mmCIF file of C-alpha atoms in Angstrom:
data_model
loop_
_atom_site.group_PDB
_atom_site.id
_atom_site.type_symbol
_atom_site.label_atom_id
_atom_site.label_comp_id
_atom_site.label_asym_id
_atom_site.label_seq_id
_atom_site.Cartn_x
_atom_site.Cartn_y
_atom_site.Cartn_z
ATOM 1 C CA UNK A 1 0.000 0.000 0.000
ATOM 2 C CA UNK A 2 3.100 2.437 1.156
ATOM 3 C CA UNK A 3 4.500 1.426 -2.487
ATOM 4 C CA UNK A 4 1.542 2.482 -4.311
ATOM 5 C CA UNK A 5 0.925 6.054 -2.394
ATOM 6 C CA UNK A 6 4.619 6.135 -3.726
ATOM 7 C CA UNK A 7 4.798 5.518 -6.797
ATOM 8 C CA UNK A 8 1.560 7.662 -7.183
ATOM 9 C CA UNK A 9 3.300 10.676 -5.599
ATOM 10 C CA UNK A 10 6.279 9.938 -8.209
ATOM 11 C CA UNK A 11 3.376 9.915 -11.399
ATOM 12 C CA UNK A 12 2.163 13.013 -10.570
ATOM 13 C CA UNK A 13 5.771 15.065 -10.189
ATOM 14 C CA UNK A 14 6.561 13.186 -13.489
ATOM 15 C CA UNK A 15 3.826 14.928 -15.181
ATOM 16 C CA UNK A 16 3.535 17.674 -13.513
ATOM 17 C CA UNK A 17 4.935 19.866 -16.912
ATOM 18 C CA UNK A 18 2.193 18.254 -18.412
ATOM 19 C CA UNK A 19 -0.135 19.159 -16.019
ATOM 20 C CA UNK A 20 0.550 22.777 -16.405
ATOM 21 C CA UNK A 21 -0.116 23.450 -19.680
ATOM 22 C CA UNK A 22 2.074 21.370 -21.706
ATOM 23 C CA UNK A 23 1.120 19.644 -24.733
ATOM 24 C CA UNK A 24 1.246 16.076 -24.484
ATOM 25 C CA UNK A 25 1.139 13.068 -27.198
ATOM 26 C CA UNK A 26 -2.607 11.658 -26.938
ATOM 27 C CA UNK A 27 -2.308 8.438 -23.996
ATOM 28 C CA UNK A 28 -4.694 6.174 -25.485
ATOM 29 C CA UNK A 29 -3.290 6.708 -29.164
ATOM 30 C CA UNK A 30 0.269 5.939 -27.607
ATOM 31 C CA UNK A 31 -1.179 3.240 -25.212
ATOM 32 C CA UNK A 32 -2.869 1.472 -28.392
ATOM 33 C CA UNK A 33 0.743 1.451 -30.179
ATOM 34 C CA UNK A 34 2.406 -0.419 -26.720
ATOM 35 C CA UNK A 35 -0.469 -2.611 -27.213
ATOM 36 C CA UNK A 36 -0.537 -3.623 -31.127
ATOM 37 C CA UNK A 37 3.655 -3.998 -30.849
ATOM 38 C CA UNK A 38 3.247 -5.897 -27.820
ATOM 39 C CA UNK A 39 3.185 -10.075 -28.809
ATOM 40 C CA UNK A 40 0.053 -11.959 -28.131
ATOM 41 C CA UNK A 41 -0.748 -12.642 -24.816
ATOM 42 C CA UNK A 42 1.566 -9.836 -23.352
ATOM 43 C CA UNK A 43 0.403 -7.289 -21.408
ATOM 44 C CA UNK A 44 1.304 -3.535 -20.497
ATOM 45 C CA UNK A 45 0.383 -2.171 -17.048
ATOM 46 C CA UNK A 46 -0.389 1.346 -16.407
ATOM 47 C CA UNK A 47 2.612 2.162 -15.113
ATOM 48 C CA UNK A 48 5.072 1.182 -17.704
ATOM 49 C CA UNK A 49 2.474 2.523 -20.173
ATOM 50 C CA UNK A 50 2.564 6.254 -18.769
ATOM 51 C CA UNK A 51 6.243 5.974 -18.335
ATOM 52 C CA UNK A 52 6.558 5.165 -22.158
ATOM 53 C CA UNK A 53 4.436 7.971 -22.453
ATOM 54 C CA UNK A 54 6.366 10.536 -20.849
ATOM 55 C CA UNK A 55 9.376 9.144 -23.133
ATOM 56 C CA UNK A 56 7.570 9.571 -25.847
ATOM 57 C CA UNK A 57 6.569 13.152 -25.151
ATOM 58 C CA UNK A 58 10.343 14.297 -24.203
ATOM 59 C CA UNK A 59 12.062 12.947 -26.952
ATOM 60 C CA UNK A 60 8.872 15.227 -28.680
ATOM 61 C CA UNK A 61 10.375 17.968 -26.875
ATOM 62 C CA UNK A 62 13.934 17.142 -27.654
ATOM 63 C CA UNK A 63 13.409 16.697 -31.206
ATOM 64 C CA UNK A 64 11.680 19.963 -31.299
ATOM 65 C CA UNK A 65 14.021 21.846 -29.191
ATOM 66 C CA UNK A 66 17.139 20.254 -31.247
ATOM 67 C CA UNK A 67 14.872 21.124 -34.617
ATOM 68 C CA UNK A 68 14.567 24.922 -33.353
ATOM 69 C CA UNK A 69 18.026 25.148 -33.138
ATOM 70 C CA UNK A 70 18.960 23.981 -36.383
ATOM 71 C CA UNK A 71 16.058 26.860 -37.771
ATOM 72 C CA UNK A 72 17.476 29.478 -36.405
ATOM 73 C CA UNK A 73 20.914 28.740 -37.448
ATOM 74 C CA UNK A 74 20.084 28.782 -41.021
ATOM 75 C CA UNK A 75 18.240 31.839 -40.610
ATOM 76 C CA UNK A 76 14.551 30.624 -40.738
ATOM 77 C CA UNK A 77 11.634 31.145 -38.841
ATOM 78 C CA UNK A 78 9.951 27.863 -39.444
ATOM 79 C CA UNK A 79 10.742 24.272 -38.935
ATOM 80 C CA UNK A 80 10.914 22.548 -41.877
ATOM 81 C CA UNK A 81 11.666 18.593 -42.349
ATOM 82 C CA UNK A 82 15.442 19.244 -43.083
ATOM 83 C CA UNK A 83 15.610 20.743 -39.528
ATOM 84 C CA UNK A 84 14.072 17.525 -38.462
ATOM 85 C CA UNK A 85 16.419 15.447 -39.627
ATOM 86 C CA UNK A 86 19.894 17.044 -38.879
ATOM 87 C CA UNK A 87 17.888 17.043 -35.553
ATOM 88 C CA UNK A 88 17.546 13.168 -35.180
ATOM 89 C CA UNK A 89 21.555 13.010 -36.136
ATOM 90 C CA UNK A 90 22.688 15.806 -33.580
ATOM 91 C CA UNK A 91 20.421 13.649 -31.245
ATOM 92 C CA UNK A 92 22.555 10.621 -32.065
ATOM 93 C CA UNK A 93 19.647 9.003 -34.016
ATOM 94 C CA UNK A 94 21.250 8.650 -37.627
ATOM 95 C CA UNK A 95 20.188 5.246 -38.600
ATOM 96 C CA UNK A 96 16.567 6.714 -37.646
ATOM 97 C CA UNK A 97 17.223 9.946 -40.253
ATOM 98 C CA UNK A 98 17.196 7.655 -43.308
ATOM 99 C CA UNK A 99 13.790 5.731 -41.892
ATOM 100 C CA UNK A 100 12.426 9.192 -41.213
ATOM 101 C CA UNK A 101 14.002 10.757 -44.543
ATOM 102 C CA UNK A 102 11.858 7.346 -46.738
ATOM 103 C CA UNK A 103 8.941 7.574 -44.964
ATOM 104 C CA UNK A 104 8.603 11.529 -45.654
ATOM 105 C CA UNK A 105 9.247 10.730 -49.626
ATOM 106 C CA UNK A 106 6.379 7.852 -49.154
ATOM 107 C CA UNK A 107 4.238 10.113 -47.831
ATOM 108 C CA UNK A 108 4.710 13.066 -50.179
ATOM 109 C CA UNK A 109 4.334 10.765 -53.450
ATOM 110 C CA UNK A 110 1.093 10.018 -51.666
ATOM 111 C CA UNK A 111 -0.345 13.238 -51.316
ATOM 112 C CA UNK A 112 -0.125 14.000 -55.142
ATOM 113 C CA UNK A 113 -2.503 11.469 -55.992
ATOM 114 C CA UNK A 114 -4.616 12.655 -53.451
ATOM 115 C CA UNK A 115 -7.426 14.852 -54.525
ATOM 116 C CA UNK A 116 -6.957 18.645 -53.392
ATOM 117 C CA UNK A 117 -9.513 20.251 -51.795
ATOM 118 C CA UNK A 118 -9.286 24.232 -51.771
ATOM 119 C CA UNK A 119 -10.618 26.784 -49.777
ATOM 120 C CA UNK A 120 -13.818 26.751 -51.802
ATOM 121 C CA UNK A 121 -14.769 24.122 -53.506
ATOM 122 C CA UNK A 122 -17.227 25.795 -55.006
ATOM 123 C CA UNK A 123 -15.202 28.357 -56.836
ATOM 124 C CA UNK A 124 -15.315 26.014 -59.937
ATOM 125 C CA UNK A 125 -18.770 25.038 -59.589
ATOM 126 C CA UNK A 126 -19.563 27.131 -62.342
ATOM 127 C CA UNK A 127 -22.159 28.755 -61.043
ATOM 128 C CA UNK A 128 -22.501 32.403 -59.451
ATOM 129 C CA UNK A 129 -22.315 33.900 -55.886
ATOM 130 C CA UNK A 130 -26.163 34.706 -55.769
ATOM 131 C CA UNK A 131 -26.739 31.089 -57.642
ATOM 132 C CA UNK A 132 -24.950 29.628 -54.235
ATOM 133 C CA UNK A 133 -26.290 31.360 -51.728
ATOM 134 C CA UNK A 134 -30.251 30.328 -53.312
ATOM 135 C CA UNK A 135 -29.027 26.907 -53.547
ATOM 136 C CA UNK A 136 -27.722 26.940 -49.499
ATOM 137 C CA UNK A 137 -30.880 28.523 -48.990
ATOM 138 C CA UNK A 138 -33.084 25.822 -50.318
ATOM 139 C CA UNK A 139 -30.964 23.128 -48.737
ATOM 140 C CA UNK A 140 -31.264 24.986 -45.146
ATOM 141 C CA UNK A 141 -34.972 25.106 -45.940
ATOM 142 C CA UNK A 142 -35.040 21.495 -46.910
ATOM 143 C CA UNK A 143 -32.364 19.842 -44.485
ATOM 144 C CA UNK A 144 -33.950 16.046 -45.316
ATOM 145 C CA UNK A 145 -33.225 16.718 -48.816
ATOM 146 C CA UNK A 146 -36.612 15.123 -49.929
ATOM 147 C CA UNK A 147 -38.728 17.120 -51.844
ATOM 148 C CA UNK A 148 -41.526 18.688 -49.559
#
């Protein structure tokens, strides 16, 4: 029983950074990965899972921190994937950099086959601005979409 008030006191200095405000990784989405690497029949327990949690969020904030400081030496005001990567190398994480580097080439070749959505759709609808708004009218009128 002493153990547990213990080790409960420990948890909640652990987090306490995340408790005031700082952003965290999403426990059940982390939780889920433990779970679907773990082999069958293993189990987690809630400790080790919020302890690979808090990991997981400071190597977050290492990355970022590391990724900040390559910005800013090359001038720039935004983090962009290059920073990330000398980041994982300063870090000490090289072999990860080439992982990282594929999987960013993956996912951009991916996007361009996606289909892009602007920021109006409608803009090449052909048809004009008081043509829309009667047409959003008549749907807000008729919200079932069933002729009355």
């Amino acid at each position: 029983r002493q153990r547990k008030a213990q080790m409960a006191e420990e948890e909640k200095d652990f987090y306490a950074g995340a408790a005031s405000g700082e952003l965290s990784l999403p426990k059940a989405s982390v939780l889920k990965a433990i779970k679907d690497m773990m082999p069958k029949g293993m189990r987690c327990s809630t400790e080790t899972g919020s302890l690979v949690l808090a990991c997981c969020n400071e190597f977050v904030r290492m990355l970022s921190d590391e990724a900040n400081v390559e910005c800013e030496k090359g001038g720039k005001s935004t983090i962009a994937p290059d920073h990330i990567l000398e980041s994982l190398k300063s870090l000490g994480f090289e072999a990860w950099a080439a992982q990282v580097s594929k999987a960013f080439e993956d996912f951009k070749e991916s996007e361009k086959s996606r289909p892009k959505i602007g920021k109006n759709p409608m803009a090449k609808s052909g048809l004009s601005h008081e043509e829309l708004v009667k047409l959003q009218q008549a749907l807000l009128a008729n919200p079932g979409g069933l002729p009355p």
